[in-house]
mmCIF file of C-alpha atoms and ligand atoms in Angstrom:
data_model
loop_
_atom_site.group_PDB
_atom_site.id
_atom_site.type_symbol
_atom_site.label_atom_id
_atom_site.label_comp_id
_atom_site.label_asym_id
_atom_site.label_seq_id
_atom_site.Cartn_x
_atom_site.Cartn_y
_atom_site.Cartn_z
ATOM 1 C CA MET A 1 -73.157 -56.205 8.038
ATOM 2 C CA LEU A 2 -69.662 -57.468 8.626
ATOM 3 C CA LEU A 3 -68.731 -61.147 8.648
ATOM 4 C CA GLY A 4 -66.579 -62.790 11.300
ATOM 5 C CA VAL A 5 -65.595 -66.364 10.519
ATOM 6 C CA ASN A 6 -65.448 -68.965 13.264
ATOM 7 C CA ILE A 7 -62.722 -71.487 12.414
ATOM 8 C CA ASP A 8 -63.290 -73.941 15.277
ATOM 9 C CA HIS A 9 -64.290 -76.732 12.943
ATOM 10 C CA ILE A 10 -61.084 -76.541 10.962
ATOM 11 C CA ALA A 11 -59.550 -77.581 14.273
ATOM 12 C CA THR A 12 -62.244 -80.242 14.797
ATOM 13 C CA LEU A 13 -61.234 -81.845 11.509
ATOM 14 C CA ARG A 14 -57.525 -81.525 12.271
ATOM 15 C CA ASN A 15 -57.935 -83.091 15.703
ATOM 16 C CA ALA A 16 -59.752 -86.081 14.196
ATOM 17 C CA ARG A 17 -56.313 -87.362 13.101
ATOM 18 C CA GLY A 18 -54.198 -85.543 15.630
ATOM 19 C CA GLY A 19 -51.828 -84.089 13.043
ATOM 20 C CA HIS A 20 -51.599 -80.661 11.456
ATOM 21 C CA GLU A 21 -54.089 -80.907 8.600
ATOM 22 C CA PRO A 22 -56.115 -78.955 7.785
ATOM 23 C CA ASP A 23 -53.820 -76.191 8.923
ATOM 24 C CA ILE A 24 -55.440 -73.474 11.008
ATOM 25 C CA LEU A 25 -53.190 -70.700 9.745
ATOM 26 C CA THR A 26 -53.922 -71.539 6.121
ATOM 27 C CA ALA A 27 -57.603 -71.053 6.961
ATOM 28 C CA VAL A 28 -56.812 -67.755 8.667
ATOM 29 C CA ARG A 29 -54.880 -66.560 5.624
ATOM 30 C CA ILE A 30 -57.700 -67.451 3.233
ATOM 31 C CA CYS A 31 -60.253 -65.652 5.435
ATOM 32 C CA LYS A 32 -57.971 -62.630 5.738
ATOM 33 C CA ASP A 33 -57.505 -62.500 1.969
ATOM 34 C CA CYS A 34 -61.318 -62.497 1.670
ATOM 35 C CA ASP A 35 -61.207 -59.416 3.908
ATOM 36 C CA VAL A 36 -63.403 -60.736 6.688
ATOM 37 C CA ALA A 37 -63.890 -58.510 9.727
ATOM 38 C CA SER A 38 -62.566 -60.991 12.254
ATOM 39 C CA ILE A 39 -61.536 -64.549 12.975
ATOM 40 C CA THR A 40 -63.284 -66.215 15.879
ATOM 41 C CA THR A 41 -61.909 -69.101 17.902
ATOM 42 C CA HIS A 42 -63.662 -70.673 20.878
ATOM 43 C CA LEU A 43 -61.143 -71.955 23.397
ATOM 44 C CA ARG A 44 -63.320 -74.438 25.252
ATOM 45 C CA GLU A 45 -62.520 -75.687 28.707
ATOM 46 C CA ASP A 46 -62.067 -79.226 27.303
ATOM 47 C CA ARG A 47 -59.992 -77.961 24.291
ATOM 48 C CA ARG A 48 -62.077 -80.174 22.016
ATOM 49 C CA HIS A 49 -61.199 -78.170 18.920
ATOM 50 C CA ILE A 50 -59.155 -74.995 19.292
ATOM 51 C CA LYS A 51 -56.015 -75.391 21.451
ATOM 52 C CA ASP A 52 -54.154 -72.726 23.395
ATOM 53 C CA GLU A 53 -51.339 -72.618 20.815
ATOM 54 C CA ASP A 54 -53.894 -72.031 18.017
ATOM 55 C CA VAL A 55 -55.153 -68.919 19.770
ATOM 56 C CA GLU A 56 -51.607 -67.634 20.208
ATOM 57 C CA LEU A 57 -50.787 -68.214 16.535
ATOM 58 C CA VAL A 58 -53.963 -66.540 15.273
ATOM 59 C CA ARG A 59 -53.299 -63.594 17.585
ATOM 60 C CA LYS A 60 -49.850 -63.150 16.021
ATOM 61 C CA PHE A 61 -51.145 -63.340 12.448
ATOM 62 C CA PRO A 62 -50.577 -59.908 10.868
ATOM 63 C CA ARG A 63 -53.646 -57.752 10.189
ATOM 64 C CA VAL A 64 -56.115 -60.276 11.562
ATOM 65 C CA ARG A 65 -58.622 -59.257 14.206
ATOM 66 C CA LEU A 66 -59.006 -62.075 16.730
ATOM 67 C CA ASN A 67 -62.304 -62.564 18.533
ATOM 68 C CA LEU A 68 -61.779 -65.076 21.335
ATOM 69 C CA GLU A 69 -64.882 -66.862 22.559
ATOM 70 C CA MET A 70 -64.512 -68.140 26.090
ATOM 71 C CA ALA A 71 -66.315 -69.052 29.265
ATOM 72 C CA MET A 72 -66.488 -66.644 32.194
ATOM 73 C CA THR A 73 -63.850 -68.437 34.266
ATOM 74 C CA LYS A 74 -60.710 -67.258 36.004
ATOM 75 C CA GLU A 75 -58.602 -69.495 33.718
ATOM 76 C CA MET A 76 -60.020 -67.886 30.572
ATOM 77 C CA GLN A 77 -59.731 -64.380 31.992
ATOM 78 C CA GLU A 78 -56.018 -64.990 32.633
ATOM 79 C CA ILE A 79 -55.490 -66.360 29.124
ATOM 80 C CA ALA A 80 -57.249 -63.370 27.559
ATOM 81 C CA LEU A 81 -55.267 -60.898 29.634
ATOM 82 C CA ARG A 82 -52.030 -62.588 28.536
ATOM 83 C CA ILE A 83 -52.831 -63.077 24.842
ATOM 84 C CA ARG A 84 -54.798 -59.841 24.479
ATOM 85 C CA PRO A 85 -57.140 -60.661 21.611
ATOM 86 C CA HIS A 86 -58.827 -57.700 19.956
ATOM 87 C CA ALA A 87 -62.162 -58.872 21.270
ATOM 88 C CA VAL A 88 -63.596 -61.498 23.568
ATOM 89 C CA CYS A 89 -67.083 -62.923 23.464
ATOM 90 C CA ILE A 90 -68.109 -64.422 26.783
ATOM 91 C CA VAL A 91 -70.206 -67.537 26.354
ATOM 92 C CA PRO A 92 -71.801 -70.140 28.601
ATOM 93 C CA GLU A 93 -70.170 -73.549 28.505
ATOM 94 C CA LYS A 94 -71.276 -76.998 29.450
ATOM 95 C CA ARG A 95 -68.956 -79.929 28.891
ATOM 96 C CA GLN A 96 -71.686 -82.231 27.636
ATOM 97 C CA GLU A 97 -73.094 -79.878 25.006
ATOM 98 C CA VAL A 98 -72.299 -80.330 21.319
ATOM 99 C CA THR A 99 -72.246 -76.562 20.778
ATOM 100 C CA THR A 100 -73.132 -73.406 22.741
ATOM 101 C CA GLU A 101 -76.774 -74.123 23.360
ATOM 102 C CA GLY A 102 -78.081 -70.885 24.788
ATOM 103 C CA GLY A 103 -77.025 -67.441 25.891
ATOM 104 C CA LEU A 104 -75.114 -66.654 29.065
ATOM 105 C CA ASP A 105 -77.066 -65.765 32.194
ATOM 106 C CA VAL A 106 -75.392 -62.424 32.900
ATOM 107 C CA ALA A 107 -78.237 -61.137 35.118
ATOM 108 C CA GLY A 108 -77.886 -64.125 37.449
ATOM 109 C CA GLN A 109 -74.145 -63.504 38.038
ATOM 110 C CA ILE A 110 -73.904 -59.778 37.583
ATOM 111 C CA ASP A 111 -71.248 -59.148 40.258
ATOM 112 C CA TRP A 112 -68.903 -61.722 38.720
ATOM 113 C CA ALA A 113 -69.660 -60.384 35.219
ATOM 114 C CA ILE A 114 -68.651 -56.863 36.284
ATOM 115 C CA GLU A 115 -65.490 -58.126 38.019
ATOM 116 C CA PHE A 116 -64.645 -60.335 35.037
ATOM 117 C CA THR A 117 -65.095 -57.560 32.471
ATOM 118 C CA LYS A 118 -63.179 -54.775 34.200
ATOM 119 C CA PRO A 119 -59.538 -55.906 33.670
ATOM 120 C CA LEU A 120 -60.309 -56.888 30.077
ATOM 121 C CA LEU A 121 -61.623 -53.406 29.300
ATOM 122 C CA GLU A 122 -58.599 -51.905 31.039
ATOM 123 C CA LYS A 123 -56.400 -53.791 28.529
ATOM 124 C CA ASN A 124 -58.483 -52.338 25.685
ATOM 125 C CA ILE A 125 -60.015 -55.686 24.834
ATOM 126 C CA GLU A 126 -63.465 -55.277 23.370
ATOM 127 C CA VAL A 127 -65.902 -57.302 25.456
ATOM 128 C CA SER A 128 -69.114 -58.856 24.245
ATOM 129 C CA PHE A 129 -71.607 -61.089 26.057
ATOM 130 C CA PHE A 130 -73.358 -63.859 24.137
ATOM 131 C CA ILE A 131 -76.960 -63.673 25.304
ATOM 132 C CA ASP A 132 -80.441 -64.707 24.339
ATOM 133 C CA PRO A 133 -82.711 -61.915 23.075
ATOM 134 C CA ASP A 134 -83.967 -61.049 26.546
ATOM 135 C CA VAL A 135 -84.378 -57.557 28.015
ATOM 136 C CA HIS A 136 -83.151 -58.628 31.484
ATOM 137 C CA GLN A 137 -79.928 -59.964 30.031
ATOM 138 C CA ILE A 138 -79.425 -56.861 27.903
ATOM 139 C CA SER A 139 -79.876 -54.505 30.834
ATOM 140 C CA ALA A 140 -77.500 -56.679 32.888
ATOM 141 C CA VAL A 141 -74.811 -56.408 30.193
ATOM 142 C CA SER A 142 -75.219 -52.626 30.173
ATOM 143 C CA LYS A 143 -74.119 -52.630 33.845
ATOM 144 C CA THR A 144 -70.842 -54.426 33.098
ATOM 145 C CA GLY A 145 -69.343 -51.711 30.916
ATOM 146 C CA ALA A 146 -69.046 -54.130 27.979
ATOM 147 C CA PRO A 147 -69.738 -52.265 24.741
ATOM 148 C CA PHE A 148 -71.201 -55.230 22.824
ATOM 149 C CA ILE A 149 -73.740 -57.988 23.012
ATOM 150 C CA GLU A 150 -73.859 -60.897 20.621
ATOM 151 C CA LEU A 151 -77.401 -62.134 20.177
ATOM 152 C CA HIS A 152 -77.821 -65.913 20.080
ATOM 153 C CA THR A 153 -79.596 -66.638 16.804
ATOM 154 C CA GLY A 154 -79.934 -70.388 17.438
ATOM 155 C CA LYS A 155 -83.678 -70.314 18.079
ATOM 156 C CA TYR A 156 -84.292 -68.325 14.905
ATOM 157 C CA SER A 157 -82.010 -70.622 12.899
ATOM 158 C CA ASN A 158 -83.698 -73.774 14.160
ATOM 159 C CA ALA A 159 -87.150 -72.288 13.583
ATOM 160 C CA TYR A 160 -86.395 -70.990 10.094
ATOM 161 C CA GLY A 161 -89.094 -72.067 7.657
ATOM 162 C CA THR A 162 -91.468 -73.203 10.424
ATOM 163 C CA ASN A 163 -94.373 -71.561 12.277
ATOM 164 C CA GLU A 164 -91.963 -70.604 15.052
ATOM 165 C CA GLU A 165 -89.727 -68.507 12.813
ATOM 166 C CA GLU A 166 -91.561 -65.198 13.071
ATOM 167 C CA LYS A 167 -91.652 -65.147 16.861
ATOM 168 C CA ALA A 168 -87.962 -66.048 17.094
ATOM 169 C CA PHE A 169 -87.140 -63.396 14.507
ATOM 170 C CA GLN A 170 -89.194 -60.660 16.226
ATOM 171 C CA ASP A 171 -87.487 -61.472 19.528
ATOM 172 C CA LEU A 172 -84.111 -60.824 17.889
ATOM 173 C CA LYS A 173 -85.290 -57.619 16.266
ATOM 174 C CA GLY A 174 -86.825 -56.293 19.488
ATOM 175 C CA ALA A 175 -83.660 -57.170 21.407
ATOM 176 C CA ALA A 176 -81.417 -55.356 18.922
ATOM 177 C CA ILE A 177 -83.521 -52.193 19.206
ATOM 178 C CA PHE A 178 -83.642 -52.462 22.999
ATOM 179 C CA ALA A 179 -79.860 -52.927 23.187
ATOM 180 C CA GLN A 180 -79.213 -49.965 20.915
ATOM 181 C CA ASN A 181 -81.333 -47.813 23.258
ATOM 182 C CA PHE A 182 -79.062 -48.908 26.092
ATOM 183 C CA GLY A 183 -76.042 -47.744 24.102
ATOM 184 C CA LEU A 184 -74.878 -51.283 23.352
ATOM 185 C CA LYS A 185 -73.528 -52.395 20.006
ATOM 186 C CA VAL A 186 -75.008 -55.567 18.611
ATOM 187 C CA ASN A 187 -73.503 -58.614 16.896
ATOM 188 C CA ALA A 188 -75.266 -61.910 16.288
ATOM 189 C CA GLY A 189 -74.541 -65.516 15.518
ATOM 190 C CA HIS A 190 -75.155 -69.230 15.892
ATOM 191 C CA GLY A 191 -76.743 -71.528 13.380
ATOM 192 C CA LEU A 192 -76.788 -68.924 10.623
ATOM 193 C CA ASN A 193 -76.431 -70.394 7.147
ATOM 194 C CA TYR A 194 -76.683 -69.504 3.465
ATOM 195 C CA GLU A 195 -80.498 -69.810 3.541
ATOM 196 C CA ASN A 196 -81.490 -68.113 6.761
ATOM 197 C CA VAL A 197 -78.934 -65.303 7.002
ATOM 198 C CA HIS A 198 -80.865 -62.923 4.721
ATOM 199 C CA ARG A 199 -83.356 -61.948 7.424
ATOM 200 C CA MET A 200 -80.552 -60.463 9.518
ATOM 201 C CA HIS A 201 -80.747 -57.481 7.153
ATOM 202 C CA GLU A 202 -84.215 -56.748 8.564
ATOM 203 C CA ILE A 203 -82.741 -56.254 12.036
ATOM 204 C CA PRO A 204 -81.534 -52.718 12.662
ATOM 205 C CA TYR A 205 -78.135 -51.973 14.175
ATOM 206 C CA LEU A 206 -76.524 -55.372 13.635
ATOM 207 C CA GLN A 207 -72.812 -54.831 13.137
ATOM 208 C CA GLU A 208 -71.247 -58.243 12.691
ATOM 209 C CA LEU A 209 -72.405 -61.806 12.193
ATOM 210 C CA ASN A 210 -70.205 -64.594 13.513
ATOM 211 C CA ILE A 211 -70.641 -67.705 11.451
ATOM 212 C CA GLY A 212 -68.756 -70.979 11.556
ATOM 213 C CA HIS A 213 -70.408 -74.314 10.959
ATOM 214 C CA SER A 214 -72.228 -73.534 7.715
ATOM 215 C CA ILE A 215 -69.153 -71.918 6.157
ATOM 216 C CA ILE A 216 -66.773 -74.735 7.055
ATOM 217 C CA SER A 217 -69.360 -77.305 5.907
ATOM 218 C CA ARG A 218 -69.727 -75.612 2.537
ATOM 219 C CA ALA A 219 -65.962 -75.279 2.249
ATOM 220 C CA VAL A 220 -65.693 -79.078 2.171
ATOM 221 C CA PHE A 221 -67.415 -79.018 -1.224
ATOM 222 C CA VAL A 222 -66.469 -75.680 -2.789
ATOM 223 C CA GLY A 223 -63.319 -74.645 -0.936
ATOM 224 C CA LEU A 224 -62.940 -72.173 1.906
ATOM 225 C CA GLU A 225 -62.339 -69.120 -0.251
ATOM 226 C CA LYS A 226 -65.556 -69.556 -2.215
ATOM 227 C CA ALA A 227 -67.565 -70.457 0.883
ATOM 228 C CA VAL A 228 -66.363 -67.345 2.716
ATOM 229 C CA LYS A 229 -66.849 -65.050 -0.285
ATOM 230 C CA GLU A 230 -70.410 -66.284 -0.801
ATOM 231 C CA MET A 231 -71.328 -65.720 2.843
ATOM 232 C CA LYS A 232 -69.611 -62.345 2.898
ATOM 233 C CA ALA A 233 -71.676 -61.260 -0.100
ATOM 234 C CA LEU A 234 -74.867 -62.378 1.675
ATOM 235 C CA CYS A 235 -73.875 -60.368 4.753
ATOM 236 C CA GLU A 236 -72.911 -57.274 2.849
ATOM 237 C CA ASN A 237 -75.626 -57.106 0.237
ATOM 238 C CA LYS A 238 -79.317 -57.101 0.848
ATOM 239 C CA GLN A 239 -80.806 -59.520 -1.650
HETATM 240 N N1 PXP B 301 -71.212 -67.002 18.067
HETATM 241 C C1 PXP B 301 -70.978 -67.673 19.212
HETATM 242 C C2 PXP B 301 -70.869 -66.883 20.474
HETATM 243 C C3 PXP B 301 -70.789 -69.074 19.213
HETATM 244 O O1 PXP B 301 -70.570 -69.727 20.372
HETATM 245 C C4 PXP B 301 -70.817 -69.754 17.980
HETATM 246 C C5 PXP B 301 -70.569 -71.238 17.956
HETATM 247 O O2 PXP B 301 -69.330 -71.522 18.478
HETATM 248 C C6 PXP B 301 -71.043 -69.010 16.822
HETATM 249 C C7 PXP B 301 -71.263 -67.652 16.887
HETATM 250 C C8 PXP B 301 -71.046 -69.666 15.468
HETATM 251 O O3 PXP B 301 -72.066 -70.573 15.382
HETATM 252 P P1 PXP B 301 -72.145 -71.524 14.117
HETATM 253 O O4 PXP B 301 -70.939 -72.387 14.133
HETATM 254 O O5 PXP B 301 -73.426 -72.265 14.327
HETATM 255 O O6 PXP B 301 -72.182 -70.628 12.899
#
């Protein structure tokens, strides 16, 4: 499996003082030198971490594949069409939440999802929907023309090591198989860390894991390069 690194919390730390440190582009360079598959930034409606200019700078960084996470709003669609990231991952967003708490309800807004996706695909932007492992959501995504889903692994991550783990894990595995049968490619992410990531190898067809919080947290103690390399090894090699 490939590793995409979410650098939002480099920006969280930077914004705590309002200056330039830690520098986003230094983080991008370190991740690129570790040969990660992509850099993810979530441009939230409230700009609480990543800012518009960050997205533009990451997009211009040579030989870096930008995955822009964003809500399914007109504003974000316009930004994506202007900046043209390599990929977008469409996520639900609530202002009050600390992080993306669940998957997007694509089935409940299918007409808007189709309309939203079309111009992005026409600009050759790879589109992915961040959804819970749910067959109705997967079949809805297949109607939009988007080639990818990203499975929300939050339930599995929270349940890891408890009685709930197996059910949450089997839901992910079943969803990945179901999606593959629909011709969709499958990524996954949220809450994955150095302990729980190993079970992702048991899920067939997973292409890329998008991981942020655990990597940036570990980087505080061991440095970003080491933190990324360790996670990349866990993604690439079955233990
Ligand atoms: N994938 C998506 C779509 C997300 O919204 C997030 C969190 O921003 C992640 C992956 C990464 O989650 P975490 O920071 O918990 O690794």
